[in-house]
Short mmCIF file of C-alpha atoms and ligand atoms in Angstrom, two decimals:
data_model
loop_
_atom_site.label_atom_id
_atom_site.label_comp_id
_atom_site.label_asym_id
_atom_site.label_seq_id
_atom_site.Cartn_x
_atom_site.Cartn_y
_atom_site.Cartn_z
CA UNK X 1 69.58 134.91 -11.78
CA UNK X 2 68.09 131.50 -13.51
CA UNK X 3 64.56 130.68 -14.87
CA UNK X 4 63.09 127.48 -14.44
CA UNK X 5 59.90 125.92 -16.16
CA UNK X 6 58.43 122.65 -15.53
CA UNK X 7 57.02 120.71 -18.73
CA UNK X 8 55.01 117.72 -19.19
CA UNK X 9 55.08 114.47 -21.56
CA UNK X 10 52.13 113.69 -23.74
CA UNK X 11 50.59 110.67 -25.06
CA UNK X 12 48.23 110.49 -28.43
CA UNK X 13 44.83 109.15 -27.25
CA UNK X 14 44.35 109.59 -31.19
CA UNK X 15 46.92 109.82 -33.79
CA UNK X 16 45.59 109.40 -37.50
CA UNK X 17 47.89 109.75 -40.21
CA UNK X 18 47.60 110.39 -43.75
CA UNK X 19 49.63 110.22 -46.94
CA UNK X 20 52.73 111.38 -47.07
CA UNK X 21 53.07 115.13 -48.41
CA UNK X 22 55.38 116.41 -51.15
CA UNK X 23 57.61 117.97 -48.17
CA UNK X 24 58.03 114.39 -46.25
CA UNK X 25 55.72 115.02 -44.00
CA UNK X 26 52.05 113.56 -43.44
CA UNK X 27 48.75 115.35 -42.09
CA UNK X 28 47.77 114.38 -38.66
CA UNK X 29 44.65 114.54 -36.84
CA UNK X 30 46.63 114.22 -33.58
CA UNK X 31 44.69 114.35 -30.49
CA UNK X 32 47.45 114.73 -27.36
CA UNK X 33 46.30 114.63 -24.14
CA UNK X 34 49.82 116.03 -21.66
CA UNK X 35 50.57 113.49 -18.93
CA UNK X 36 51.81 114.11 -15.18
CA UNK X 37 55.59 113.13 -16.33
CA UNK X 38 57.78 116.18 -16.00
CA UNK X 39 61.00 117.91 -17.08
CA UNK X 40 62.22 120.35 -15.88
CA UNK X 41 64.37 122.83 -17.50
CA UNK X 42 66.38 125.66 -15.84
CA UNK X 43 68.48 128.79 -18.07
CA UNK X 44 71.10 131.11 -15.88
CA UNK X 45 73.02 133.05 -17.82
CA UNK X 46 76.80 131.66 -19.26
CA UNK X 47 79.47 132.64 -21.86
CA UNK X 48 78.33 130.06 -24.13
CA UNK X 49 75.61 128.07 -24.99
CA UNK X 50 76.04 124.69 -22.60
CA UNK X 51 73.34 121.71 -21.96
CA UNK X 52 73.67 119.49 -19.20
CA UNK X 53 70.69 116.87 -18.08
CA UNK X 54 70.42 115.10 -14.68
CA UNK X 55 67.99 111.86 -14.02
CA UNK X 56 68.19 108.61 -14.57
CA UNK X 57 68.19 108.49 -18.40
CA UNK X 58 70.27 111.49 -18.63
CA UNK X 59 73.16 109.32 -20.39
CA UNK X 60 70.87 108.98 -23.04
CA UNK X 61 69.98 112.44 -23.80
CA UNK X 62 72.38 114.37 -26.63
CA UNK X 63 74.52 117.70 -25.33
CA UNK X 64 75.06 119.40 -28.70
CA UNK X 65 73.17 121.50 -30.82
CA UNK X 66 70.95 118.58 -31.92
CA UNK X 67 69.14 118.92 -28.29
CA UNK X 68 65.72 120.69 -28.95
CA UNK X 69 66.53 123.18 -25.59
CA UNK X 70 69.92 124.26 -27.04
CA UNK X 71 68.19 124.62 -30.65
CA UNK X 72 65.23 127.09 -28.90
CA UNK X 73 67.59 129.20 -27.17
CA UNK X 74 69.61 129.46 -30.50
CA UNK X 75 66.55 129.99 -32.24
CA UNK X 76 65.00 132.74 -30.19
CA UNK X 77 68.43 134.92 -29.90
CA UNK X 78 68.70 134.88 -33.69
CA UNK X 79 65.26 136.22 -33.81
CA UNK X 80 66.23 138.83 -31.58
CA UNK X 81 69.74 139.19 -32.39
CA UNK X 82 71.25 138.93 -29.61
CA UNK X 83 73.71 135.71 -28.91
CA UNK X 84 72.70 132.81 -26.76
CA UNK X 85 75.08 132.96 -23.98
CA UNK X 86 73.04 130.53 -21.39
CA UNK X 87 73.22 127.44 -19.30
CA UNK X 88 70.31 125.08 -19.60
CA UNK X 89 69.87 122.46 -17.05
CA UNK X 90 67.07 119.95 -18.00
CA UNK X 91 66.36 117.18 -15.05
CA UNK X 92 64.98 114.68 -17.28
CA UNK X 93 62.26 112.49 -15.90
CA UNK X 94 60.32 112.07 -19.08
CA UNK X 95 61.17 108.20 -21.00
CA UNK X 96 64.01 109.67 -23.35
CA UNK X 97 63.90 108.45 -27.53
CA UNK X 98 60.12 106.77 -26.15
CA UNK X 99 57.32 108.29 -28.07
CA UNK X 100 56.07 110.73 -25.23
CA UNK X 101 57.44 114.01 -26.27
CA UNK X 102 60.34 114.56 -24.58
CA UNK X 103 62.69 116.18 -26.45
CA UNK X 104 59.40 118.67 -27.67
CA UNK X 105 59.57 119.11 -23.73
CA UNK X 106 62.98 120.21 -23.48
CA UNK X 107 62.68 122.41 -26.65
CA UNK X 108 59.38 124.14 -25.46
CA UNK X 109 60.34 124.55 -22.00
CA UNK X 110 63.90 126.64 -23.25
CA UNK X 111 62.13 128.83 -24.99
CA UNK X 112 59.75 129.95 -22.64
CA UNK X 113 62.92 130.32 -19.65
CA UNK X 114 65.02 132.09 -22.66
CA UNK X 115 62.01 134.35 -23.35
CA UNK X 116 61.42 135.63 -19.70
CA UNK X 117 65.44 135.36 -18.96
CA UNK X 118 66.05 137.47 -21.69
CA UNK X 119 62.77 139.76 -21.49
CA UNK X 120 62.56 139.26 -25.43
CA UNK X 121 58.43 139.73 -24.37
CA UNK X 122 56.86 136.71 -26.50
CA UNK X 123 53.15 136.46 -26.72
CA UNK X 124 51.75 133.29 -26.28
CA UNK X 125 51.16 133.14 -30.39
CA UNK X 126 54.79 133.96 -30.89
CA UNK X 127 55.87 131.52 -28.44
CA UNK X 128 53.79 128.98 -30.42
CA UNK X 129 55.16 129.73 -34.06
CA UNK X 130 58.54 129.35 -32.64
CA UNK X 131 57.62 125.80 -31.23
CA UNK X 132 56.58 124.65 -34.32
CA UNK X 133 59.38 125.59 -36.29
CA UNK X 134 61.67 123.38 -33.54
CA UNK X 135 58.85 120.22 -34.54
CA UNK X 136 55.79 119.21 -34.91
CA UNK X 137 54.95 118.29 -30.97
CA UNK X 138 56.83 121.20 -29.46
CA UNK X 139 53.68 123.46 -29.66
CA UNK X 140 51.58 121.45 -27.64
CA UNK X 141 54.16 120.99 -24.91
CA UNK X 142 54.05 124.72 -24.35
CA UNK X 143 50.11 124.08 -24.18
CA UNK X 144 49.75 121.08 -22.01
CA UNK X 145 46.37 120.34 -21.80
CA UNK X 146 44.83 118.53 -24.40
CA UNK X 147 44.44 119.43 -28.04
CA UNK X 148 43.81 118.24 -31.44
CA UNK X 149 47.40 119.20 -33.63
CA UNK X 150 46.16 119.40 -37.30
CA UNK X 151 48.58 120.05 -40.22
CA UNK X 152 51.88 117.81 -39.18
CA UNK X 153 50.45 118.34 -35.64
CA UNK X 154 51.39 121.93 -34.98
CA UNK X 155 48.34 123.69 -35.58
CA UNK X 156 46.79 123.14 -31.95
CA UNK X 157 43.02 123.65 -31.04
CA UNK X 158 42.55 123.16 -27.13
CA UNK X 159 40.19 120.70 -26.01
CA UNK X 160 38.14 120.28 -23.06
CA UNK X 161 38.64 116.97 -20.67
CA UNK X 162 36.32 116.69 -18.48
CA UNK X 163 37.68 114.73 -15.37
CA UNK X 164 40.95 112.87 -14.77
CA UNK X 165 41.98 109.73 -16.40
CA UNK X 166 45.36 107.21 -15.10
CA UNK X 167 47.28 106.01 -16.86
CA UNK X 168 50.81 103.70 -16.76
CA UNK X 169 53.56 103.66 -19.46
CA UNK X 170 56.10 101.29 -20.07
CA UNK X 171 59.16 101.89 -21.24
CA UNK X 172 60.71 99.33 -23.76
CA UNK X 173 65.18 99.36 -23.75
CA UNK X 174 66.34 101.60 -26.60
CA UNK X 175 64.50 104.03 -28.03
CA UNK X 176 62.57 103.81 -31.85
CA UNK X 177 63.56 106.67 -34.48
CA UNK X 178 60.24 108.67 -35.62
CA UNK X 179 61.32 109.13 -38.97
CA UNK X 180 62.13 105.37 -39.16
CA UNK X 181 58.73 104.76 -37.95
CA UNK X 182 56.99 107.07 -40.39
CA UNK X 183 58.84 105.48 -43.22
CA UNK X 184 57.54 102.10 -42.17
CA UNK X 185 54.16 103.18 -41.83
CA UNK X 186 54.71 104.48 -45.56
CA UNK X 187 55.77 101.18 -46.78
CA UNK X 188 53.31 99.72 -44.90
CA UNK X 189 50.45 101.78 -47.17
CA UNK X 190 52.11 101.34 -49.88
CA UNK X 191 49.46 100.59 -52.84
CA UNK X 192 47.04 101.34 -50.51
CA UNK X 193 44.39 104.69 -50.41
CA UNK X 194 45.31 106.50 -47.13
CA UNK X 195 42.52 107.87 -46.08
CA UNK X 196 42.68 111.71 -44.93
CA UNK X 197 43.07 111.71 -41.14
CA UNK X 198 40.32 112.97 -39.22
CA UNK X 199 39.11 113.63 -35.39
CA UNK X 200 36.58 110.97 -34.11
CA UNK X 201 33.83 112.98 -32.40
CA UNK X 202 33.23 110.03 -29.98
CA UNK X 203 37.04 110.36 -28.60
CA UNK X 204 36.13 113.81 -28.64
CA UNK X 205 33.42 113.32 -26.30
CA UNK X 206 34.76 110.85 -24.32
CA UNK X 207 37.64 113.37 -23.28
CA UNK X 208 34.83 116.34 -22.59
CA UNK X 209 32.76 114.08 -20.26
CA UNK X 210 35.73 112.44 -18.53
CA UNK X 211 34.33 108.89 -19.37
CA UNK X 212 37.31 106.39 -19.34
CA UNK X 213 34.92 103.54 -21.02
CA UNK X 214 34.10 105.07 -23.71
CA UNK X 215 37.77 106.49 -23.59
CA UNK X 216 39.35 103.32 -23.54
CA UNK X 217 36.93 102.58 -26.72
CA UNK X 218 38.29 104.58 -29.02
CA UNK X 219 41.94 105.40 -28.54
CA UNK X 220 43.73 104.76 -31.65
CA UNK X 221 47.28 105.28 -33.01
CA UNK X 222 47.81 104.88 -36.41
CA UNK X 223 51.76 104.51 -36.28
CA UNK X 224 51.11 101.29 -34.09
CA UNK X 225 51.13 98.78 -37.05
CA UNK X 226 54.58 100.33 -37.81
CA UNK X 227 56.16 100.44 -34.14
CA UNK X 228 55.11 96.98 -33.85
CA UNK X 229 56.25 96.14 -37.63
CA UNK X 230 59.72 97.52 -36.19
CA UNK X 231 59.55 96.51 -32.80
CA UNK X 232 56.98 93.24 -32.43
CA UNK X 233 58.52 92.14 -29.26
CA UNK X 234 56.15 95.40 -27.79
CA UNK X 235 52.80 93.10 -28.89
CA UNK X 236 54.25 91.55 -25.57
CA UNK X 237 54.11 94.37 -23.44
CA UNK X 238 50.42 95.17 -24.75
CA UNK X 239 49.38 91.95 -23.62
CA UNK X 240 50.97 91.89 -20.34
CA UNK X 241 49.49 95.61 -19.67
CA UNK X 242 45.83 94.21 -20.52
CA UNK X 243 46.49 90.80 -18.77
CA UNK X 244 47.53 92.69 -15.67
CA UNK X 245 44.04 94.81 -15.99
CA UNK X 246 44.56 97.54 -18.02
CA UNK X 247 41.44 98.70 -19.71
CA UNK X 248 42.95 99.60 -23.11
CA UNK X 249 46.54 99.93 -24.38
CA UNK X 250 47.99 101.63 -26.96
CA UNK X 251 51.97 102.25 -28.38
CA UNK X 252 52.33 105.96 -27.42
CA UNK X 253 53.10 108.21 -30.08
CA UNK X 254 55.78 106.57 -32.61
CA UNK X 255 56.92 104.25 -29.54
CA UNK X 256 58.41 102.43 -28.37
CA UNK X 257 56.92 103.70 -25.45
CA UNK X 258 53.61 101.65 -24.73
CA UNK X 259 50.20 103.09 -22.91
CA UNK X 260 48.00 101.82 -20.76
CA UNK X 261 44.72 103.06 -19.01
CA UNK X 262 43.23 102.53 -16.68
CA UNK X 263 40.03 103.23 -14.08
CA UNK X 264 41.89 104.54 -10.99
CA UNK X 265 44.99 105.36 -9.32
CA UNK X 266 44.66 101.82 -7.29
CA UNK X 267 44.53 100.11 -10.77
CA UNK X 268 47.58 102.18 -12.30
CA UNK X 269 50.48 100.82 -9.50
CA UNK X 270 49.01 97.06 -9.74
CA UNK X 271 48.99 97.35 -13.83
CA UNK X 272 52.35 98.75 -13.36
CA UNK X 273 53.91 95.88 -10.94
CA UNK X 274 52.74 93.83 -13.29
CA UNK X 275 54.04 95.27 -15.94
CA UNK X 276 57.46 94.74 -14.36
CA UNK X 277 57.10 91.41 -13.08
CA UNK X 278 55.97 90.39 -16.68
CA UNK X 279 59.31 91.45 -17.81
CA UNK X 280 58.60 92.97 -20.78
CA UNK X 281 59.40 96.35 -20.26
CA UNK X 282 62.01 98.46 -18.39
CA UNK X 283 60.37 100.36 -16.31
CA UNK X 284 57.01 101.54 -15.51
CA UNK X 285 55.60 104.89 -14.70
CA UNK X 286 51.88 105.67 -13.43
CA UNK X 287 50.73 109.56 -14.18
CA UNK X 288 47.25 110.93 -14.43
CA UNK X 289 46.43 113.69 -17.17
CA UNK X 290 45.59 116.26 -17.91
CA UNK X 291 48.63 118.04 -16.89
CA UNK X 292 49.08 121.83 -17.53
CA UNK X 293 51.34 122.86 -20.03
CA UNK X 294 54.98 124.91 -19.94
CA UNK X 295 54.76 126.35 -16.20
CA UNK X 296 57.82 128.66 -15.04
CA UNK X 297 58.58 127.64 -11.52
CA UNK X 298 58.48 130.33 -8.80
CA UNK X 299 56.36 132.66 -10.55
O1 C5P S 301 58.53 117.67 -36.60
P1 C5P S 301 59.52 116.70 -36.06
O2 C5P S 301 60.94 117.18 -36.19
O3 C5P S 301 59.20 116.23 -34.67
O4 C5P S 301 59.40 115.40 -36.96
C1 C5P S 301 60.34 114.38 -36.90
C2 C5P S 301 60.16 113.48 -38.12
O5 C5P S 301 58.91 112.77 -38.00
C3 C5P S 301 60.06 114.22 -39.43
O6 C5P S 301 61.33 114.43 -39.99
C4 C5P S 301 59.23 113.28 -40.27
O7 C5P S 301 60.04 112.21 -40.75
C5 C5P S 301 58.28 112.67 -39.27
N1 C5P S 301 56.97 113.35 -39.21
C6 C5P S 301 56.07 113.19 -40.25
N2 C5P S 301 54.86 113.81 -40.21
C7 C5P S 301 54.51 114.56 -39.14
C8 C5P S 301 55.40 114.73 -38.05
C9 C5P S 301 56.64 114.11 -38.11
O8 C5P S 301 56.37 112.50 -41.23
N3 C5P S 301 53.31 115.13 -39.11
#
């Protein structure tokens, strides 16, 4: 017997950040909005906890007990004390190391095939405390949806979107480290007041009437000045998105994964052929949101 789940990427269509915080960590207004790029993670049961991953990327993607899938399973046995003797299978198709959530895919999508592999019986609140002690995106995997992540981006309040919006994402070679990018952004503010992070009510709005202009507006990612202080060769790829007739772009998350959207599905594959024939990126992927969150397969 096996369990599989299917789990989505995200992208931040607002990520303010403040100060950093006595533990290391900084407050977030973090609005995610979950994206039509999927993993998908399968548990049978094994004598020992194994990872493998399949996909094109899968080189990239760590075995050990650093993966975020092997590190839920772990974590839910010890909270039930049993031992976490199971095979996970993830068949990556999310940009690995890029900014888009996808080792907070991985990680969410374990737990919830541990939990019903098992039978451990997690409510959906227990599910979500054990996501956010795995990191601060892993909740709102589980979720999918959209939702502003307060706190370091763990405490999730769902949000309404009111129609579907496209979008395409490059993927830059190599990945960018988050801590590495939070870092920057605090040297960046050094000296400076950092303002406490807050939701914009227009973005707000814009997602709840499914208006793309007024979308496009006001996404804003406040770890871009440090991805691109770390990475400027991706002010490149911005360009080329927007020169190819993207309506806004943005670097997703902490990068070096880079967002664009734009006004249909039409517009999505010819931003993303020219995104490839500019040569700036890797690869490109189209995907519309929102996507629904952790979904077991089968069920
Ligand atoms: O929570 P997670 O393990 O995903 O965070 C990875 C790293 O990103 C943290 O160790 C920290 O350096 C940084 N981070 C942060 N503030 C947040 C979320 C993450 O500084 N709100």
């Amino acid at each position: 017997m096996s369990v599989t789940v299917r789990v989505p990427a995200k992208v931040n269509v607002q990520l303010a950040v403040g100060a950093a915080r006595p533990d290391g960590f900084h407050d977030l207004a973090n609005v995610f909005l979950a994206v039509s790029l999927y993993d998908v993670v399968t548990v049978t049961p094994a004598d020992a906890l194994t990872v493998t991953c399949s996909g094109p990327d899968a080189d990239r993607v760590p075995l050990d007990g650093t993966n975020l899938a092997a590190r839920a399973a772990e974590l839910l046995a010890s909270r039930h004390g049993i031992e976490p003797r199971v095979h996970i299978h993830i068949e990556k198709d999310i940009p690995v190391a890029g900014g888009m959530a996808g080792g907070s895919a991985d990680g969410a999508g374990a737990l919830l095939a541990c939990d019903r592999l098992w039978g451990t019986g997690s409510s959906p609140s227990d599910l979500l405390e054990l996501c956010a002690e795995l990191g601060s995106d892993v909740p709102f995997s589980l979720a999918g949806g959209a939702a502003l992540g307060i706190g370091r981006g763990e405490q999730l309040s769902s949000l309404e979107v009111g129609g579907a919006f496209h979008w395409v994402f490059a993927v830059a070679d190599g990945g960018l480290s988050t801590p590495a990018v939070y870092r920057e952004f605090d040297r960046l503010a050094a000296g400076r007041a950092v303002p406490e992070p807050a939701a914009d009510p227009v973005l707000i709005d814009a997602l709840r009437a499914g208006d793309v202009n007024a979308l496009a507006a006001s996404l804003a990612n406040g770890l871009q000045p440090a991805a691109l202080s770390l990475r400027p060769e991706l002010a490149t790829t911005l360009d080329a998105g927007l020169a190819g007739g993207a309506l806004a772009a943005l670097v997703s998350g902490s990068g070096p994964t880079t967002a664009f959207l734009v006004d249909s599905q039409e517009s999505a594959d010819k931003v993303a052929a020219g995104l490839l024939a500019s040569g700036t990126c890797r690869a490109a992927r189209v995907a519309s949101s929102p996507a629904p969150g952790a979904t077991v397969l089968g069920d």
